[in-house]
Short mmCIF file of C-alpha atoms in Angstrom, two decimals:
data_model
loop_
_atom_site.label_atom_id
_atom_site.label_comp_id
_atom_site.label_asym_id
_atom_site.label_seq_id
_atom_site.Cartn_x
_atom_site.Cartn_y
_atom_site.Cartn_z
CA UNK A 1 152.53 186.57 111.02
CA UNK A 2 154.42 187.91 113.77
CA UNK A 3 153.61 186.74 117.40
CA UNK A 4 152.05 189.03 119.60
CA UNK A 5 153.63 189.43 123.06
CA UNK A 6 152.20 190.54 126.29
CA UNK A 7 152.46 194.32 126.50
CA UNK A 8 153.72 196.46 129.23
CA UNK A 9 151.44 199.01 128.89
CA UNK A 10 147.91 199.33 126.86
CA UNK A 11 146.91 202.90 126.07
CA UNK A 12 143.69 203.50 124.78
CA UNK A 13 142.05 207.01 123.58
CA UNK A 14 138.45 208.18 123.98
CA UNK A 15 137.22 210.00 121.07
CA UNK A 16 139.17 209.89 118.18
CA UNK A 17 137.23 209.62 114.74
CA UNK A 18 134.91 212.66 113.51
CA UNK A 19 132.37 210.38 112.64
CA UNK A 20 132.16 209.13 116.30
CA UNK A 21 132.43 212.57 117.81
CA UNK A 22 129.62 213.54 115.62
CA UNK A 23 127.49 210.54 116.75
CA UNK A 24 128.25 211.58 120.30
CA UNK A 25 127.66 215.10 119.56
CA UNK A 26 130.80 216.16 121.25
CA UNK A 27 134.10 217.15 119.86
CA UNK A 28 137.21 217.26 122.10
CA UNK A 29 139.93 219.94 121.67
CA UNK A 30 142.83 217.41 122.77
CA UNK A 31 143.20 213.68 123.05
CA UNK A 32 142.51 212.21 126.40
CA UNK A 33 143.38 208.56 127.62
CA UNK A 34 142.90 205.74 129.81
CA UNK A 35 144.75 202.60 130.64
CA UNK A 36 143.72 198.86 130.10
CA UNK A 37 145.35 196.02 132.21
CA UNK A 38 147.57 193.54 130.25
CA UNK A 39 145.44 190.77 131.38
CA UNK A 40 142.62 191.99 128.96
CA UNK A 41 144.55 191.04 125.96
CA UNK A 42 143.32 188.30 123.86
CA UNK A 43 144.10 186.56 120.31
CA UNK A 44 141.54 185.68 117.33
CA UNK A 45 138.87 182.95 117.49
CA UNK A 46 138.54 183.52 121.26
CA UNK A 47 135.52 184.22 123.55
CA UNK A 48 134.43 187.18 125.60
CA UNK A 49 132.03 186.80 128.78
CA UNK A 50 129.39 188.96 129.28
CA UNK A 51 129.07 189.07 133.00
CA UNK A 52 125.81 187.79 134.73
CA UNK A 53 123.36 190.58 135.33
CA UNK A 54 124.58 192.91 132.73
CA UNK A 55 123.17 194.03 129.56
CA UNK A 56 125.43 196.56 127.54
CA UNK A 57 128.60 194.87 126.54
CA UNK A 58 129.66 196.75 123.54
CA UNK A 59 132.34 196.39 120.61
CA UNK A 60 134.87 198.91 119.27
CA UNK A 61 136.75 197.95 116.22
CA UNK A 62 139.99 199.96 116.31
CA UNK A 63 143.72 200.20 114.80
CA UNK A 64 146.26 198.99 117.20
CA UNK A 65 149.74 200.40 117.18
CA UNK A 66 152.64 198.23 118.75
CA UNK A 67 155.64 200.13 119.53
CA UNK A 68 158.75 198.89 118.35
CA UNK A 69 161.64 201.11 119.92
CA UNK A 70 161.37 203.28 123.12
CA UNK A 71 159.97 206.67 122.53
CA UNK A 72 160.50 209.46 124.98
CA UNK A 73 159.73 212.95 124.13
CA UNK A 74 159.68 212.50 120.35
CA UNK A 75 158.55 215.04 117.67
CA UNK A 76 155.17 214.41 115.58
CA UNK A 77 157.63 213.95 112.48
CA UNK A 78 159.60 211.15 114.33
CA UNK A 79 156.98 209.53 116.12
CA UNK A 80 155.83 206.79 113.30
CA UNK A 81 159.23 205.58 113.33
CA UNK A 82 158.84 204.05 116.75
CA UNK A 83 155.88 201.94 115.84
CA UNK A 84 156.87 198.48 114.63
CA UNK A 85 153.20 197.11 113.86
CA UNK A 86 149.87 197.74 112.96
CA UNK A 87 147.09 195.23 113.66
CA UNK A 88 143.26 195.01 114.34
CA UNK A 89 141.95 195.27 117.82
CA UNK A 90 138.62 195.37 119.72
CA UNK A 91 138.12 197.71 122.50
CA UNK A 92 135.48 196.12 124.28
CA UNK A 93 133.69 197.61 127.04
CA UNK A 94 130.61 197.05 129.41
CA UNK A 95 128.78 200.28 129.85
CA UNK A 96 127.11 198.73 132.78
CA UNK A 97 130.07 199.50 135.03
CA UNK A 98 131.00 202.95 133.17
CA UNK A 99 129.35 205.23 135.59
CA UNK A 100 130.73 203.15 138.71
CA UNK A 101 134.22 203.84 137.04
CA UNK A 102 134.25 207.45 137.05
CA UNK A 103 135.98 207.78 133.80
CA UNK A 104 138.88 205.43 134.50
CA UNK A 105 137.47 202.57 132.76
CA UNK A 106 139.26 200.22 134.87
CA UNK A 107 136.43 197.64 135.26
CA UNK A 108 134.35 198.62 132.28
CA UNK A 109 136.99 198.01 129.91
CA UNK A 110 139.63 195.92 131.91
CA UNK A 111 137.80 192.79 131.97
CA UNK A 112 139.54 189.32 130.72
CA UNK A 113 139.61 189.11 127.00
CA UNK A 114 138.41 192.83 126.59
CA UNK A 115 141.24 193.62 124.26
CA UNK A 116 141.32 190.97 121.49
CA UNK A 117 144.26 191.92 118.93
CA UNK A 118 145.70 190.16 115.92
CA UNK A 119 145.66 187.83 114.17
CA UNK A 120 148.28 189.19 111.74
CA UNK A 121 150.85 192.04 112.33
CA UNK A 122 151.67 194.68 109.31
CA UNK A 123 155.03 196.23 109.07
CA UNK A 124 154.41 199.81 110.33
CA UNK A 125 157.48 201.19 108.04
CA UNK A 126 155.53 200.26 104.86
CA UNK A 127 152.46 202.28 105.80
CA UNK A 128 151.21 205.64 105.37
CA UNK A 129 149.51 206.29 108.95
CA UNK A 130 146.90 208.64 107.36
CA UNK A 131 145.62 205.92 104.89
CA UNK A 132 144.71 202.79 107.05
CA UNK A 133 141.28 201.50 107.24
CA UNK A 134 139.46 199.69 110.08
CA UNK A 135 136.01 197.74 109.62
CA UNK A 136 134.09 195.78 111.74
CA UNK A 137 131.31 193.22 111.07
CA UNK A 138 128.94 191.60 113.68
CA UNK A 139 127.30 188.14 112.54
CA UNK A 140 128.59 188.79 109.14
CA UNK A 141 126.83 192.42 108.63
CA UNK A 142 129.14 195.54 108.33
CA UNK A 143 128.80 197.73 111.29
CA UNK A 144 131.92 199.85 111.14
CA UNK A 145 133.85 201.41 108.02
CA UNK A 146 136.30 204.22 108.44
CA UNK A 147 139.60 205.42 107.43
CA UNK A 148 142.57 207.38 109.42
CA UNK A 149 141.86 210.57 107.39
CA UNK A 150 138.85 210.84 109.56
CA UNK A 151 140.61 210.98 112.83
CA UNK A 152 140.77 214.14 114.97
CA UNK A 153 144.03 213.34 116.17
CA UNK A 154 146.44 211.84 113.70
CA UNK A 155 148.32 208.51 114.51
CA UNK A 156 151.85 210.32 115.08
CA UNK A 157 150.54 212.89 117.29
CA UNK A 158 149.07 210.35 119.82
CA UNK A 159 152.48 208.79 119.97
CA UNK A 160 154.63 211.94 120.26
CA UNK A 161 151.86 213.34 122.85
CA UNK A 162 152.07 210.10 125.19
CA UNK A 163 155.79 210.27 124.81
CA UNK A 164 155.98 213.52 126.46
CA UNK A 165 154.45 212.05 129.49
CA UNK A 166 156.11 208.74 129.90
CA UNK A 167 158.40 206.28 127.95
CA UNK A 168 156.56 204.16 125.16
CA UNK A 169 158.30 200.73 125.29
CA UNK A 170 158.75 197.96 123.00
CA UNK A 171 155.54 195.97 122.91
CA UNK A 172 153.23 198.63 124.37
CA UNK A 173 150.16 198.80 122.68
CA UNK A 174 148.23 202.04 121.78
CA UNK A 175 144.08 201.91 120.66
CA UNK A 176 143.64 204.47 118.62
CA UNK A 177 139.92 205.14 118.71
CA UNK A 178 136.78 203.75 117.28
CA UNK A 179 134.39 204.96 114.46
CA UNK A 180 130.74 205.49 114.52
CA UNK A 181 129.02 202.41 114.56
CA UNK A 182 129.85 200.75 117.69
CA UNK A 183 126.75 199.16 119.55
CA UNK A 184 125.77 196.50 121.72
CA UNK A 185 126.40 192.77 121.24
CA UNK A 186 124.83 189.92 122.91
CA UNK A 187 125.72 186.12 123.83
CA UNK A 188 126.17 184.34 120.50
CA UNK A 189 127.33 187.13 118.75
CA UNK A 190 130.30 186.87 116.56
CA UNK A 191 132.29 190.22 116.01
CA UNK A 192 135.18 190.56 113.37
CA UNK A 193 137.51 193.35 113.04
CA UNK A 194 139.96 194.03 110.31
CA UNK A 195 142.74 196.61 109.47
CA UNK A 196 144.19 197.16 106.42
CA UNK A 197 146.03 199.60 103.87
CA UNK A 198 143.84 199.40 100.71
CA UNK A 199 146.35 202.01 98.91
CA UNK A 200 149.49 200.47 99.88
CA UNK A 201 151.69 197.88 97.83
CA UNK A 202 149.83 194.75 97.93
CA UNK A 203 147.07 196.09 100.29
CA UNK A 204 148.35 194.42 103.41
CA UNK A 205 145.80 193.55 106.04
CA UNK A 206 145.65 192.26 109.74
CA UNK A 207 143.16 189.49 108.78
CA UNK A 208 139.92 189.04 110.52
CA UNK A 209 140.18 189.25 114.34
CA UNK A 210 137.33 187.31 115.38
CA UNK A 211 135.63 186.94 118.78
CA UNK A 212 132.44 185.36 120.20
CA UNK A 213 130.52 186.72 123.01
CA UNK A 214 129.28 184.10 125.77
CA UNK A 215 127.06 184.40 128.74
CA UNK A 216 128.46 184.68 132.11
CA UNK A 217 127.02 182.67 134.92
CA UNK A 218 128.66 184.19 138.11
CA UNK A 219 127.29 187.51 139.46
CA UNK A 220 129.24 190.39 140.72
CA UNK A 221 129.11 190.27 144.60
CA UNK A 222 127.70 193.38 146.06
CA UNK A 223 129.57 192.89 149.25
CA UNK A 224 132.74 193.64 147.56
CA UNK A 225 132.01 196.59 145.36
CA UNK A 226 129.69 198.48 143.41
CA UNK A 227 127.10 196.94 141.30
CA UNK A 228 126.16 196.99 137.55
CA UNK A 229 123.52 199.69 136.93
CA UNK A 230 122.48 201.21 133.62
CA UNK A 231 120.14 204.27 132.69
CA UNK A 232 118.93 205.53 129.50
CA UNK A 233 122.18 207.49 128.68
CA UNK A 234 124.47 204.62 128.90
CA UNK A 235 121.77 202.98 126.65
CA UNK A 236 122.16 205.44 124.14
CA UNK A 237 125.84 205.69 124.25
CA UNK A 238 126.45 202.00 123.96
CA UNK A 239 123.94 201.26 121.41
CA UNK A 240 125.12 204.22 119.45
CA UNK A 241 121.36 206.09 119.23
CA UNK A 242 118.29 206.25 120.82
CA UNK A 243 116.49 204.39 118.23
CA UNK A 244 118.88 201.63 118.14
CA UNK A 245 118.48 201.48 121.97
CA UNK A 246 114.57 201.49 121.62
CA UNK A 247 114.31 204.71 123.48
CA UNK A 248 111.87 207.69 122.66
CA UNK A 249 113.33 210.11 119.96
CA UNK A 250 114.07 212.64 122.82
CA UNK A 251 114.44 211.65 126.57
CA UNK A 252 111.58 212.53 128.65
CA UNK A 253 111.32 214.25 131.97
CA UNK A 254 110.48 210.79 133.36
CA UNK A 255 112.59 208.05 131.82
CA UNK A 256 112.79 204.20 133.20
CA UNK A 257 115.84 202.91 134.51
CA UNK A 258 116.60 199.03 134.92
CA UNK A 259 118.89 197.52 137.31
CA UNK A 260 120.08 193.90 136.50
CA UNK A 261 119.01 191.30 138.86
CA UNK A 262 121.22 188.52 139.73
CA UNK A 263 119.46 186.12 137.59
CA UNK A 264 120.95 186.06 133.91
CA UNK A 265 120.84 189.03 131.93
CA UNK A 266 116.94 189.98 132.69
CA UNK A 267 116.09 193.30 134.16
CA UNK A 268 113.48 195.00 136.29
CA UNK A 269 112.10 198.08 135.45
CA UNK A 270 112.09 201.09 138.40
CA UNK A 271 110.97 204.72 138.05
CA UNK A 272 113.66 206.79 137.41
CA UNK A 273 113.07 210.51 136.54
CA UNK A 274 116.52 211.28 136.27
CA UNK A 275 118.18 209.63 133.40
CA UNK A 276 121.86 210.30 134.43
CA UNK A 277 124.01 210.01 137.51
CA UNK A 278 122.80 209.44 140.06
CA UNK A 279 119.71 206.87 139.65
CA UNK A 280 116.84 208.37 141.71
CA UNK A 281 115.50 205.02 142.12
CA UNK A 282 118.57 203.62 144.09
CA UNK A 283 120.16 206.49 145.69
CA UNK A 284 119.85 207.46 148.95
CA UNK A 285 117.53 210.27 149.91
CA UNK A 286 118.89 213.42 149.64
CA UNK A 287 120.26 215.13 152.33
CA UNK A 288 117.14 216.87 154.28
CA UNK A 289 114.59 215.37 151.79
CA UNK A 290 112.54 212.23 152.72
CA UNK A 291 112.54 209.57 150.22
CA UNK A 292 108.37 210.57 149.58
CA UNK A 293 109.29 214.26 149.30
CA UNK A 294 112.21 213.53 146.72
CA UNK A 295 109.91 211.28 144.63
CA UNK A 296 107.27 213.98 144.41
CA UNK A 297 109.93 216.76 143.45
CA UNK A 298 111.22 214.33 140.68
CA UNK A 299 107.88 214.04 139.29
CA UNK A 300 107.07 217.68 139.31
CA UNK A 301 108.11 219.65 136.41
CA UNK A 302 110.10 222.99 137.49
CA UNK A 303 107.42 225.11 135.45
CA UNK A 304 104.72 223.67 137.80
CA UNK A 305 106.90 223.94 140.91
CA UNK A 306 107.63 227.93 139.98
CA UNK A 307 103.81 228.61 139.45
CA UNK A 308 103.26 227.09 143.03
CA UNK A 309 105.87 229.50 144.37
CA UNK A 310 104.66 232.64 142.66
CA UNK A 311 101.29 232.01 144.14
CA UNK A 312 102.95 232.36 147.42
CA UNK A 313 104.53 235.78 146.53
CA UNK A 314 108.00 234.34 145.54
CA UNK A 315 108.77 235.29 142.31
CA UNK A 316 112.77 235.32 142.37
CA UNK A 317 113.67 231.82 142.79
CA UNK A 318 114.48 231.11 138.99
CA UNK A 319 118.16 230.85 138.71
CA UNK A 320 118.48 232.41 135.25
CA UNK A 321 120.96 231.55 132.33
CA UNK A 322 121.86 227.97 132.84
CA UNK A 323 120.99 224.78 130.90
CA UNK A 324 121.72 220.99 131.44
CA UNK A 325 125.38 219.79 130.02
CA UNK A 326 123.29 216.27 129.55
CA UNK A 327 119.93 216.65 127.58
CA UNK A 328 117.09 215.19 129.57
CA UNK A 329 118.86 215.65 133.04
CA UNK A 330 116.63 216.05 136.40
CA UNK A 331 118.38 216.94 139.29
CA UNK A 332 116.70 217.21 142.88
CA UNK A 333 118.88 218.03 145.66
CA UNK A 334 119.56 220.34 148.92
CA UNK A 335 121.69 223.28 148.36
CA UNK A 336 125.59 223.28 149.28
CA UNK A 337 126.72 226.46 148.44
CA UNK A 338 130.07 227.91 147.02
CA UNK A 339 130.92 231.75 146.46
CA UNK A 340 133.35 233.16 144.00
CA UNK A 341 134.45 236.91 144.36
CA UNK A 342 135.64 238.76 141.32
CA UNK A 343 139.38 238.04 140.54
CA UNK A 344 141.96 240.16 142.44
CA UNK A 345 145.82 239.20 142.14
CA UNK A 346 146.70 240.09 145.58
CA UNK A 347 143.40 237.74 147.17
CA UNK A 348 143.97 235.09 144.53
CA UNK A 349 147.44 234.50 146.07
CA UNK A 350 146.12 234.02 149.63
CA UNK A 351 142.69 232.44 148.64
CA UNK A 352 143.10 230.82 145.53
CA UNK A 353 145.87 228.11 145.75
CA UNK A 354 146.29 225.35 147.95
CA UNK A 355 143.16 223.61 149.72
CA UNK A 356 140.92 226.44 148.88
CA UNK A 357 137.09 227.26 149.32
CA UNK A 358 136.24 225.50 146.10
CA UNK A 359 138.22 222.19 146.70
CA UNK A 360 136.93 222.28 150.35
CA UNK A 361 133.29 222.53 149.29
CA UNK A 362 133.92 219.59 146.41
CA UNK A 363 135.35 217.59 149.55
CA UNK A 364 132.60 218.09 151.72
CA UNK A 365 129.50 217.62 149.56
CA UNK A 366 127.10 215.21 151.00
CA UNK A 367 125.08 212.33 149.35
CA UNK A 368 122.19 213.92 147.55
CA UNK A 369 123.43 217.71 147.75
CA UNK A 370 123.96 219.95 144.58
CA UNK A 371 126.49 222.29 144.88
CA UNK A 372 125.26 225.65 143.78
CA UNK A 373 128.04 228.36 142.70
CA UNK A 374 127.76 231.84 142.68
CA UNK A 375 130.03 232.93 139.50
CA UNK A 376 128.24 236.46 139.25
CA UNK A 377 127.09 235.21 136.07
CA UNK A 378 130.30 235.43 134.45
CA UNK A 379 130.72 232.62 131.71
CA UNK A 380 133.99 233.58 130.60
CA UNK A 381 135.90 231.41 133.16
CA UNK A 382 135.42 227.64 133.98
CA UNK A 383 134.13 227.20 137.55
CA UNK A 384 134.69 223.44 137.93
CA UNK A 385 136.25 220.67 135.51
CA UNK A 386 136.79 217.09 135.21
CA UNK A 387 138.68 216.40 138.52
CA UNK A 388 135.95 218.18 140.53
CA UNK A 389 133.21 216.66 138.72
CA UNK A 390 134.84 213.31 139.75
CA UNK A 391 135.14 214.17 143.25
CA UNK A 392 131.39 215.21 143.41
CA UNK A 393 130.47 211.77 141.72
CA UNK A 394 132.59 209.94 144.38
CA UNK A 395 130.95 211.80 147.11
CA UNK A 396 127.42 211.11 145.70
CA UNK A 397 126.45 214.84 144.78
CA UNK A 398 123.38 215.16 142.79
CA UNK A 399 124.45 217.59 140.66
CA UNK A 400 126.04 221.18 140.04
CA UNK A 401 124.60 224.39 139.22
CA UNK A 402 126.68 227.38 138.14
CA UNK A 403 125.94 230.61 136.86
CA UNK A 404 129.55 230.41 135.24
CA UNK A 405 131.26 228.35 132.91
CA UNK A 406 132.71 224.45 132.90
CA UNK A 407 136.07 223.45 131.98
CA UNK A 408 136.58 220.10 130.15
CA UNK A 409 132.64 220.28 129.50
CA UNK A 410 132.97 216.90 127.20
CA UNK A 411 134.77 214.84 129.90
CA UNK A 412 132.40 216.33 132.80
CA UNK A 413 129.48 214.97 130.58
CA UNK A 414 131.10 211.90 130.10
CA UNK A 415 131.49 211.08 133.63
CA UNK A 416 127.95 211.56 133.84
CA UNK A 417 127.56 214.31 136.60
CA UNK A 418 124.59 216.46 135.83
CA UNK A 419 125.53 220.19 135.62
CA UNK A 420 123.61 223.14 134.69
CA UNK A 421 125.80 226.13 133.69
CA UNK A 422 126.01 228.90 130.99
CA UNK A 423 127.92 226.41 128.89
CA UNK A 424 131.79 225.49 128.11
CA UNK A 425 134.71 227.57 128.69
CA UNK A 426 138.40 226.46 128.81
CA UNK A 427 140.00 229.28 130.75
CA UNK A 428 141.11 228.67 134.56
CA UNK A 429 139.46 229.96 137.59
CA UNK A 430 142.03 232.60 138.23
CA UNK A 431 141.05 234.37 135.14
CA UNK A 432 137.81 235.85 136.55
CA UNK A 433 137.25 234.69 140.13
CA UNK A 434 138.71 234.25 143.57
CA UNK A 435 137.09 230.92 145.56
CA UNK A 436 136.18 232.91 148.52
CA UNK A 437 133.84 230.82 151.15
CA UNK A 438 131.42 227.98 150.96
CA UNK A 439 128.20 227.29 153.00
CA UNK A 440 127.05 230.80 153.00
CA UNK A 441 123.90 232.40 151.31
CA UNK A 442 125.02 233.32 147.74
CA UNK A 443 123.26 234.77 144.31
CA UNK A 444 123.29 232.37 141.58
CA UNK A 445 121.65 233.50 138.12
CA UNK A 446 119.81 236.27 140.01
CA UNK A 447 118.33 233.75 142.97
CA UNK A 448 119.17 233.87 146.23
CA UNK A 449 120.32 230.40 147.67
CA UNK A 450 120.85 229.40 151.08
CA UNK A 451 122.28 226.13 152.41
CA UNK A 452 119.69 223.66 152.65
CA UNK A 453 117.40 225.03 149.97
CA UNK A 454 115.84 222.71 147.90
CA UNK A 455 117.19 222.73 144.12
CA UNK A 456 115.07 221.17 141.18
CA UNK A 457 116.38 221.40 137.85
CA UNK A 458 114.91 219.95 134.38
CA UNK A 459 114.57 220.94 130.53
CA UNK A 460 112.77 224.63 131.69
CA UNK A 461 115.95 225.28 134.07
CA UNK A 462 116.61 225.42 137.60
CA UNK A 463 114.48 226.83 140.79
CA UNK A 464 115.25 227.19 144.42
CA UNK A 465 112.36 226.28 146.75
CA UNK A 466 112.71 227.36 150.46
CA UNK A 467 112.97 224.01 152.40
CA UNK A 468 109.75 224.49 154.57
CA UNK A 469 107.57 224.95 151.64
CA UNK A 470 108.99 222.17 149.28
CA UNK A 471 106.43 219.53 150.62
CA UNK A 472 103.23 221.81 150.05
CA UNK A 473 104.82 223.23 146.74
CA UNK A 474 105.30 219.80 145.70
CA UNK A 475 101.89 218.40 146.27
CA UNK A 476 100.24 221.52 144.94
CA UNK A 477 102.15 221.45 141.62
CA UNK A 478 101.30 217.56 141.23
CA UNK A 479 97.79 218.52 141.78
CA UNK A 480 97.97 221.38 139.05
CA UNK A 481 99.82 218.75 136.71
CA UNK A 482 96.75 216.40 137.00
CA UNK A 483 94.18 219.25 136.47
CA UNK A 484 96.31 220.57 133.50
CA UNK A 485 96.46 217.35 132.03
CA UNK A 486 92.68 216.84 132.18
CA UNK A 487 92.49 220.37 130.73
CA UNK A 488 94.63 219.19 128.04
CA UNK A 489 92.15 216.14 127.17
CA UNK A 490 89.20 218.71 126.63
CA UNK A 491 91.54 220.52 124.30
CA UNK A 492 92.24 217.67 122.36
CA UNK A 493 88.57 216.69 122.16
CA UNK A 494 87.82 219.84 120.41
CA UNK A 495 86.74 222.31 123.15
CA UNK A 496 87.91 225.81 123.26
CA UNK A 497 90.39 227.08 125.62
CA UNK A 498 88.03 230.11 126.59
CA UNK A 499 86.38 229.25 129.91
CA UNK A 500 88.58 225.97 130.24
CA UNK A 501 91.92 227.30 130.60
CA UNK A 502 91.61 228.79 133.32
CA UNK A 503 88.68 226.77 134.12
CA UNK A 504 85.31 228.77 134.91
CA UNK A 505 82.63 227.62 137.05
CA UNK A 506 80.81 225.40 134.79
CA UNK A 507 84.14 223.52 133.58
CA UNK A 508 85.30 223.63 137.67
CA UNK A 509 82.07 221.63 138.23
CA UNK A 510 82.89 219.04 135.57
CA UNK A 511 86.36 218.39 136.69
CA UNK A 512 85.30 218.04 140.23
CA UNK A 513 82.50 215.57 139.18
CA UNK A 514 84.94 213.46 137.19
CA UNK A 515 86.03 210.20 138.74
CA UNK A 516 88.80 210.36 141.39
CA UNK A 517 91.93 209.12 140.26
CA UNK A 518 93.13 205.85 141.88
CA UNK A 519 96.11 206.19 144.08
CA UNK A 520 98.61 203.92 145.81
CA UNK A 521 98.80 201.66 142.74
CA UNK A 522 102.02 199.89 141.40
#
């Protein structure tokens, strides 16, 4: 055994195993990383605290590389020679703080004891980096088992890539990703991680790195910073699947979000029709929308709202060709508009660089607003990427709608910002568009959108509602939903649809004579 010294840097990669990528339903084109503080390092047979008021502490068994000699701009062929040792690690993370961290993982993965490493170090020079194995057990049951032949980005590539950005110094630790099987652990659970080289002479092993989960007693202070909060998306990703998290097979339009109380790990349910950022039950009312109207619009499906608009003679309020980057997303907010014009080299020189209209729009978006982008239906260039998505989240935007493409598609989804678009595209803005102006009337997906219009999006798509009609359209859509639910009950009972859908006078009388639903109930 060789003693593990406190590292100068801990660098961790996001997705790197094919099995984990397939489980998450997204496969990155290149590796991406985050830092963990050196104070998160722990040894074997230690404990890790699940903080008071949280529920989603998850383990991630990983192979840790410990740098032996400084590496700066090394090639892939040279990279492995700079690794001194290989050992086991557990990249613990708290999903309750994941959205708050907006992609940085500072708090969600930086807690004391969140990076156990060890117990034994294996000399890297004796190993084939493509033939290592990592296994994880929870309470004695095997939870993860994968080999480095199943990596998206081989270990030498990670070293070479990082070294082109900064010097890897002796003692630095690289956490190389976790395979499928990562899940939630609770107080009392014991997690063991082992890394070995089963095909190498002597089959060297790190031994089992053991960590026991304990329950914290001191809650976070809301006066100091943002508080833990979870939604069904975080539950699904923390547990590894909707089934493991105890969620329905597919996300309903109206999901339930819980917010930790300050008394242990109990949670209190609250209505949350949007299973992504931001949580509608706790967010401030959208700009220009009362809390009551926002709640109605969250409950009403776009199909019903669209029908009510058509009854009022508005047939061109649907934004065509866009879909959600996060399944189950529901967005409600008021429009903040951004317009792109077709690319022209001289205009891009004057309007594309510096503090352009695109950057100004994302910097100025208000709490509860939805940025709606006119890209003329051209999906062959990204109209936003992860940096602007982070800015939108930081500003409290309710989402983004663009009839163009999205760069860094997986990263934007990871951040949790709901985006409705024509899908991913890696190209930069200047390929097709010049950012021209914001807060003007635009056309998006065939629909005219004015600043302040009400935007509602769900699995059926996105519609635009003139602000002065939003209240009555929402009320009538909900009333129609109630009527349609009653009709569905009659059809399920065996009645034919003729005369029932739509209702004739006889069925209308039966509907009107039914017991009125009770309102105002909790």
